[in-house]
Coordinates of C-alpha atoms in Angstrom, one line a residue:
X912 CA 106.8 116.5 111.0
X913 CA 106.0 118.3 107.9
X914 CA 103.1 117.3 106.5
X915 CA 102.0 118.0 102.6
X916 CA 98.3 117.9 101.0
X917 CA 97.2 117.6 97.4
X918 CA 95.7 120.5 96.2
X919 CA 94.9 119.1 92.9
X920 CA 93.3 116.0 91.6
X921 CA 94.3 115.9 88.2
X922 CA 97.6 113.5 88.1
X923 CA 99.4 115.3 85.5
X924 CA 99.1 119.1 87.2
X925 CA 99.0 118.1 90.6
X926 CA 100.2 120.2 93.2
X927 CA 101.3 120.3 97.0
X928 CA 101.1 122.4 100.1
X929 CA 103.6 121.5 102.4
X930 CA 104.0 124.1 104.7
X931 CA 102.1 122.3 107.3
X932 CA 103.3 121.7 110.5
X933 CA 102.2 118.1 112.4
X934 CA 102.8 117.3 115.9
X935 CA 101.9 114.2 117.5
X936 CA 102.4 112.5 120.8
X937 CA 102.8 109.1 120.7
X938 CA 101.1 107.3 123.7
X939 CA 103.2 104.3 125.7
X940 CA 102.7 100.8 125.2
X941 CA 103.1 99.2 128.5
X942 CA 99.5 99.0 129.6
X943 CA 96.9 97.0 127.8
X944 CA 96.9 99.0 124.4
X945 CA 93.7 100.8 125.0
X946 CA 95.7 104.5 125.1
X947 CA 95.1 107.7 123.1
X948 CA 97.1 109.4 120.3
X949 CA 97.0 113.1 120.7
X950 CA 98.7 115.8 118.3
X951 CA 97.3 118.5 116.4
X952 CA 97.8 120.2 112.5
X953 CA 98.4 123.9 111.9
X954 CA 99.4 126.0 108.7
X955 CA 102.7 127.6 108.5
X956 CA 101.1 130.3 106.0
X957 CA 99.9 133.4 107.2
X958 CA 96.2 134.0 108.0
X959 CA 95.7 135.9 104.7
X960 CA 97.4 133.2 102.4
X961 CA 94.2 131.4 100.4
X962 CA 95.9 128.1 101.4
X963 CA 95.5 129.2 105.7
X964 CA 93.6 126.8 107.7
X965 CA 93.2 126.9 111.4
X966 CA 94.7 125.1 113.5
X967 CA 93.0 121.0 114.0
X968 CA 93.6 118.8 117.2
X969 CA 93.6 115.2 116.9
X970 CA 92.8 112.7 119.5
X971 CA 92.7 109.1 118.0
X972 CA 92.6 105.1 119.6
X973 CA 95.4 103.4 119.0
X974 CA 95.8 99.6 119.0
X975 CA 98.6 97.7 119.5
X976 CA 98.0 94.0 117.3
X977 CA 98.7 91.0 119.7
X978 CA 101.9 90.1 117.7
X979 CA 103.2 93.9 119.0
X980 CA 102.4 92.8 122.4
X981 CA 103.8 89.1 122.3
X982 CA 107.7 90.6 120.8
X983 CA 107.4 94.0 123.3
X984 CA 107.3 91.1 125.7
X985 CA 109.9 88.7 124.4
X986 CA 112.3 91.5 123.8
X987 CA 111.7 92.4 127.2
X988 CA 112.4 89.1 128.7
X989 CA 115.6 88.5 126.4
X990 CA 116.9 91.7 127.4
X991 CA 117.2 90.5 131.2
X992 CA 118.8 87.1 130.5
X993 CA 121.4 88.4 128.8
X994 CA 121.8 90.5 131.6
X995 CA 121.5 87.6 133.8
X996 CA 124.0 85.6 131.7
X997 CA 126.7 87.9 131.2
X998 CA 126.7 88.3 134.8
X999 CA 126.4 84.8 135.5
X1000 CA 130.0 84.6 132.9
X1001 CA 131.4 87.2 135.1
X1002 CA 131.1 85.3 138.0
X1003 CA 132.2 81.9 136.6
X1004 CA 135.6 83.5 135.1
X1005 CA 135.8 85.1 138.4
X1006 CA 135.8 82.1 140.2
X1007 CA 138.5 80.4 138.0
X1008 CA 140.9 83.1 138.4
X1009 CA 140.6 82.6 142.1
X1010 CA 140.7 78.5 141.6
X1011 CA 144.1 79.2 139.7
X1012 CA 145.6 81.7 142.1
X1013 CA 145.2 78.8 144.8
X1014 CA 146.4 76.4 142.6
X1015 CA 149.2 77.5 140.5
X1016 CA 150.8 74.1 140.0
X1017 CA 147.5 73.1 137.5
X1018 CA 147.8 76.0 135.3
X1019 CA 150.1 73.8 132.8
X1020 CA 146.9 71.6 132.6
X1021 CA 144.3 74.9 131.4
X1022 CA 144.1 75.1 128.0
X1023 CA 145.4 78.2 126.4
X1024 CA 143.1 77.6 123.1
X1025 CA 140.1 77.1 125.2
X1026 CA 140.8 80.7 126.7
X1027 CA 141.4 82.2 123.5
X1028 CA 138.2 81.1 121.9
X1029 CA 136.0 82.0 125.2
X1030 CA 137.8 85.8 124.8
X1031 CA 136.9 86.3 121.5
X1032 CA 133.6 85.3 121.9
X1033 CA 133.1 88.0 124.6
X1034 CA 134.9 90.5 122.5
X1035 CA 132.7 89.9 119.2
X1036 CA 129.5 91.2 120.7
X1037 CA 130.4 94.1 121.8
X1038 CA 131.8 95.0 117.8
X1039 CA 129.0 93.1 116.4
X1040 CA 125.8 92.1 117.6
X1041 CA 125.0 94.6 120.3
X1042 CA 125.4 97.2 117.8
X1043 CA 123.3 95.4 115.2
X1044 CA 120.9 94.7 118.2
X1045 CA 120.0 98.0 119.3
X1046 CA 120.9 99.7 116.0
X1047 CA 117.9 97.6 114.7
X1048 CA 115.4 98.7 117.6
X1049 CA 116.1 102.1 117.0
X1050 CA 115.4 102.1 113.5
X1051 CA 111.8 100.5 114.3
X1052 CA 109.3 103.3 113.6
X1053 CA 106.5 100.9 114.7
X1054 CA 104.6 102.4 117.6
X1055 CA 104.6 99.7 119.5
X1056 CA 108.3 99.0 120.0
X1057 CA 108.1 102.5 122.1
X1058 CA 107.3 100.5 125.1
X1059 CA 111.4 100.6 125.6
X1060 CA 111.1 104.6 125.6
X1061 CA 113.9 106.4 127.6
X1062 CA 115.3 103.2 128.5
X1063 CA 116.7 102.4 125.8
X1064 CA 120.1 103.9 126.3
X1065 CA 120.3 103.1 130.1
X1066 CA 119.8 99.0 128.9
X1067 CA 122.3 99.4 126.1
X1068 CA 124.9 100.5 128.6
X1069 CA 124.2 98.1 131.2
X1070 CA 124.5 95.2 128.8
X1071 CA 127.7 96.7 127.4
X1072 CA 129.3 97.2 130.3
X1073 CA 128.4 93.5 131.8
X1074 CA 129.6 92.0 128.6
X1075 CA 132.9 94.0 128.8
X1076 CA 133.8 93.1 132.3
X1077 CA 133.5 89.8 131.1
X1078 CA 135.9 90.4 128.4
X1079 CA 138.6 91.9 130.8
X1080 CA 137.9 89.2 133.1
X1081 CA 138.3 86.6 130.6
X1082 CA 141.2 88.6 128.8
X1083 CA 143.3 88.5 132.6
X1084 CA 142.7 85.2 132.7
X1085 CA 143.8 84.2 129.6
X1086 CA 147.1 86.7 130.2
X1087 CA 147.4 84.8 134.1
X1088 CA 147.5 81.2 132.3
X1089 CA 149.8 82.1 129.4
X1090 CA 152.1 84.0 131.2
X1091 CA 152.4 81.4 134.3
X1092 CA 153.0 78.6 131.8
X1093 CA 156.6 76.9 132.2
X1094 CA 158.5 77.4 129.2
X1095 CA 161.1 74.4 129.9
X1096 CA 160.9 70.9 130.7
X1097 CA 160.7 70.3 134.2
X1098 CA 162.8 67.0 134.9
X1099 CA 160.4 64.1 133.3
X1100 CA 157.5 66.2 132.7
X1101 CA 157.2 67.3 128.8
X1102 CA 156.9 70.8 128.4
X1103 CA 153.3 72.1 128.7
X1104 CA 153.5 74.2 125.4
X1105 CA 154.4 71.4 123.4
X1106 CA 150.9 70.0 124.5
X1107 CA 149.3 73.2 123.5
X1108 CA 150.5 73.1 120.0
X1109 CA 149.5 69.3 119.6
X1110 CA 146.0 70.3 120.7
X1111 CA 146.3 73.1 118.1
X1112 CA 147.3 70.9 115.7
X1113 CA 144.1 68.7 116.1
X1114 CA 141.5 70.8 116.7
X1115 CA 142.2 73.3 114.0
X1116 CA 141.4 71.0 111.0
X1117 CA 138.2 70.2 112.7
X1118 CA 137.2 73.8 113.3
X1119 CA 138.2 74.6 109.3
X1120 CA 136.6 71.3 108.0
X1121 CA 133.3 72.1 110.0
X1122 CA 133.7 75.8 108.5
X1123 CA 133.9 74.7 104.9
X1124 CA 131.6 72.1 105.0
X1125 CA 129.2 75.1 105.8
X1126 CA 130.6 77.4 103.4
X1127 CA 130.0 74.7 100.4
X1128 CA 126.6 74.0 101.9
X1129 CA 125.3 77.2 101.5
X1130 CA 126.9 77.8 98.3
X1131 CA 125.1 74.9 97.0
X1132 CA 121.9 75.7 98.3
X1133 CA 122.2 79.6 96.9
X1134 CA 122.7 78.3 93.5
X1135 CA 126.3 79.9 93.6
X1136 CA 124.6 83.5 93.3
X1137 CA 126.7 86.6 94.3
X1138 CA 123.8 87.1 96.7
X1139 CA 124.3 84.5 99.0
X1140 CA 127.0 85.9 100.2
X1141 CA 125.1 87.6 102.9
X1142 CA 124.0 84.2 103.8
X1143 CA 127.6 82.6 104.0
X1144 CA 128.4 85.1 106.3
X1145 CA 125.8 84.7 108.2
X1146 CA 126.7 81.4 108.7
X1147 CA 130.0 81.7 109.2
X1148 CA 128.8 83.4 112.6
X1149 CA 126.4 80.5 113.1
X1150 CA 129.6 78.3 113.3
X1151 CA 131.3 80.7 115.4
X1152 CA 128.4 80.5 117.7
X1153 CA 128.8 76.5 117.6
X1154 CA 132.7 76.8 118.1
X1155 CA 131.7 78.9 121.7
X1156 CA 129.4 76.1 122.7
X1157 CA 132.1 73.6 122.3
X1158 CA 134.4 75.5 124.5
X1159 CA 135.4 72.5 126.1
X1160 CA 136.9 70.7 123.3
X1161 CA 140.3 72.1 123.3
X1162 CA 140.7 71.4 127.5
X1163 CA 139.1 67.6 126.8
X1164 CA 141.9 66.7 123.9
X1165 CA 144.9 68.6 126.0
X1166 CA 143.5 66.3 129.0
X1167 CA 144.2 63.2 126.7
X1168 CA 147.4 64.3 125.8
X1169 CA 149.0 65.1 128.9
X1170 CA 146.8 62.2 130.3
X1171 CA 146.1 65.1 133.5
X1172 CA 144.3 64.5 136.3
X1173 CA 143.1 66.7 139.1
X1174 CA 140.8 70.1 139.1
X1175 CA 142.9 72.1 136.3
X1176 CA 138.8 73.7 135.8
X1177 CA 137.1 74.4 139.0
X1178 CA 133.7 73.0 138.5
X1179 CA 132.0 76.0 138.6
X1180 CA 133.7 77.5 136.2
X1181 CA 133.4 75.1 133.0
X1182 CA 129.8 73.6 134.4
X1183 CA 128.3 76.9 134.7
X1184 CA 129.8 78.4 131.4
X1185 CA 128.6 75.1 129.6
X1186 CA 125.1 75.8 131.4
X1187 CA 125.2 79.6 129.9
X1188 CA 126.0 78.6 126.4
X1189 CA 123.1 76.3 126.6
X1190 CA 120.8 78.2 128.0
X1191 CA 119.8 79.7 125.0
X1192 CA 119.0 76.6 123.1
X1193 CA 117.2 75.6 126.1
X1194 CA 115.1 78.6 125.8
X1195 CA 114.9 78.6 122.3
X1196 CA 112.8 75.1 122.6
X1197 CA 110.8 76.9 125.4
X1198 CA 110.3 79.7 122.9
X1199 CA 108.8 77.2 120.2
X1200 CA 108.2 77.7 116.5
X1201 CA 108.8 81.5 115.8
X1202 CA 105.7 82.5 114.2
X1203 CA 106.0 86.4 114.7
X1204 CA 105.4 88.5 111.9
X1205 CA 108.3 89.1 109.7
X1206 CA 108.8 92.8 110.9
X1207 CA 109.8 91.3 114.1
X1208 CA 111.9 88.6 113.2
X1209 CA 115.3 90.9 113.4
X1210 CA 114.7 91.7 117.3
X1211 CA 115.7 88.7 118.5
X1212 CA 118.4 90.0 121.4
X1213 CA 118.8 86.2 123.1
X1214 CA 119.0 83.0 121.1
X1215 CA 119.1 85.0 117.8
X1216 CA 118.4 82.9 115.1
X1217 CA 121.0 84.9 112.7
X1218 CA 123.8 83.9 115.2
X1219 CA 123.8 80.3 116.0
X1220 CA 122.0 77.0 115.1
X1221 CA 118.7 77.4 116.8
X1222 CA 116.1 74.6 115.4
X1223 CA 114.3 72.1 117.5
X1224 CA 117.2 69.7 116.4
X1225 CA 120.4 71.3 116.6
X1226 CA 118.8 72.7 120.2
X1227 CA 118.6 68.7 121.4
X1228 CA 122.1 67.9 119.9
X1229 CA 124.1 71.0 120.7
X1230 CA 122.6 70.6 124.3
X1231 CA 123.1 66.8 124.3
X1232 CA 126.8 68.1 123.3
X1233 CA 127.4 70.2 125.7
X1234 CA 126.7 68.2 128.4
X1235 CA 128.9 65.2 127.2
X1236 CA 131.6 67.6 126.8
X1237 CA 131.2 68.6 130.5
X1238 CA 130.7 65.2 132.1
X1239 CA 134.3 64.0 130.3
X1240 CA 135.9 66.9 131.8
X1241 CA 134.5 66.2 134.9
X1242 CA 135.6 62.6 134.7
X1243 CA 138.7 63.2 133.3
X1244 CA 139.6 65.7 136.2
X1245 CA 138.3 62.8 138.8
X1246 CA 139.8 59.8 136.8
X1247 CA 142.4 60.6 134.3
X1248 CA 142.9 61.9 130.7
X1249 CA 142.8 58.7 129.0
X1250 CA 139.6 57.1 131.3
X1251 CA 137.5 56.5 127.9
X1252 CA 140.6 54.6 126.2
X1253 CA 140.8 50.5 127.3
X1254 CA 144.1 50.0 129.1
X1255 CA 145.6 48.1 126.2
X1256 CA 145.0 50.9 124.1
X1257 CA 146.7 53.8 126.1
X1258 CA 150.4 53.0 126.0
X1259 CA 149.7 53.0 121.7
X1260 CA 147.9 56.5 122.2
X1261 CA 150.4 58.0 124.1
X1262 CA 152.9 57.0 121.3
X1263 CA 150.8 58.3 119.0
X1264 CA 150.5 61.8 120.3
X1265 CA 154.1 61.7 121.5
X1266 CA 154.8 61.8 117.9
X1267 CA 152.5 64.7 116.9

């Protein structure tokens, strides 16, 4: 680094000597924080120059605040949890791929809209979240964050690779289900694409209404200021995360419309994916109040408060809602798509869905 020293104390005629080379060797922080900082300060001027000074060695103990050490431990834990979650996502998607190939007759009962939502969910993090996550870590100048050291590039590569594998598998699954669905009516069976369009017509207003509600609440809370645009964008990202948490909604609606019965989805896929989506909220409850200093607020890698709804009440509601969706899909595949309707209303429900 280049160092400067002030030559005159007069603030009006102040001058500086910036021909100074400063070298520091930063200590590792994976220990107990009792390491030392070593370095040197030397002048780049000739020895005959009046401003020249002799070589100086610097040796100083360093101290890592407890809040910094807590943040380092949390960041390492969250990176591991991201890798585990994405790895399990790949496994669950692969299980559904084998399930669909063994039971092609169940393909018409799998929601294309659900697969599309999941594919978009796997596509966005490599483009936005990871870039912001790792660039934020790189921009930190605090000594304590150097615990990641030279492993940052390797960690980034592994996380990106696993997530990209999950996205490719999900995209392949979407393509397989899209192309395997018949386009014509088969006897008395309704064209499955009609049910897909009906599912889209029912779910789209729900998603739009939820997004508009968030936008209006944010607009009101920020007093219609231009500065609130970033907050609106953050809320929309959070709403996208909420949509992913409820990824089973299109499948639930499709099962009602088709009165489907049978294992259209493998149990490991929808139960496992639900677990992966709800695990960040369970972890957020375990993590408790976010009392870490503001310097580290942006370094949430897993269960990032800026990319989803994370608060004790939201965590509980979302976890309960995801479990309820999974239980309903399980009963639909076991009993029937409209098991929740009273028998005297099932015919009327059927006539209503046929009119959509």
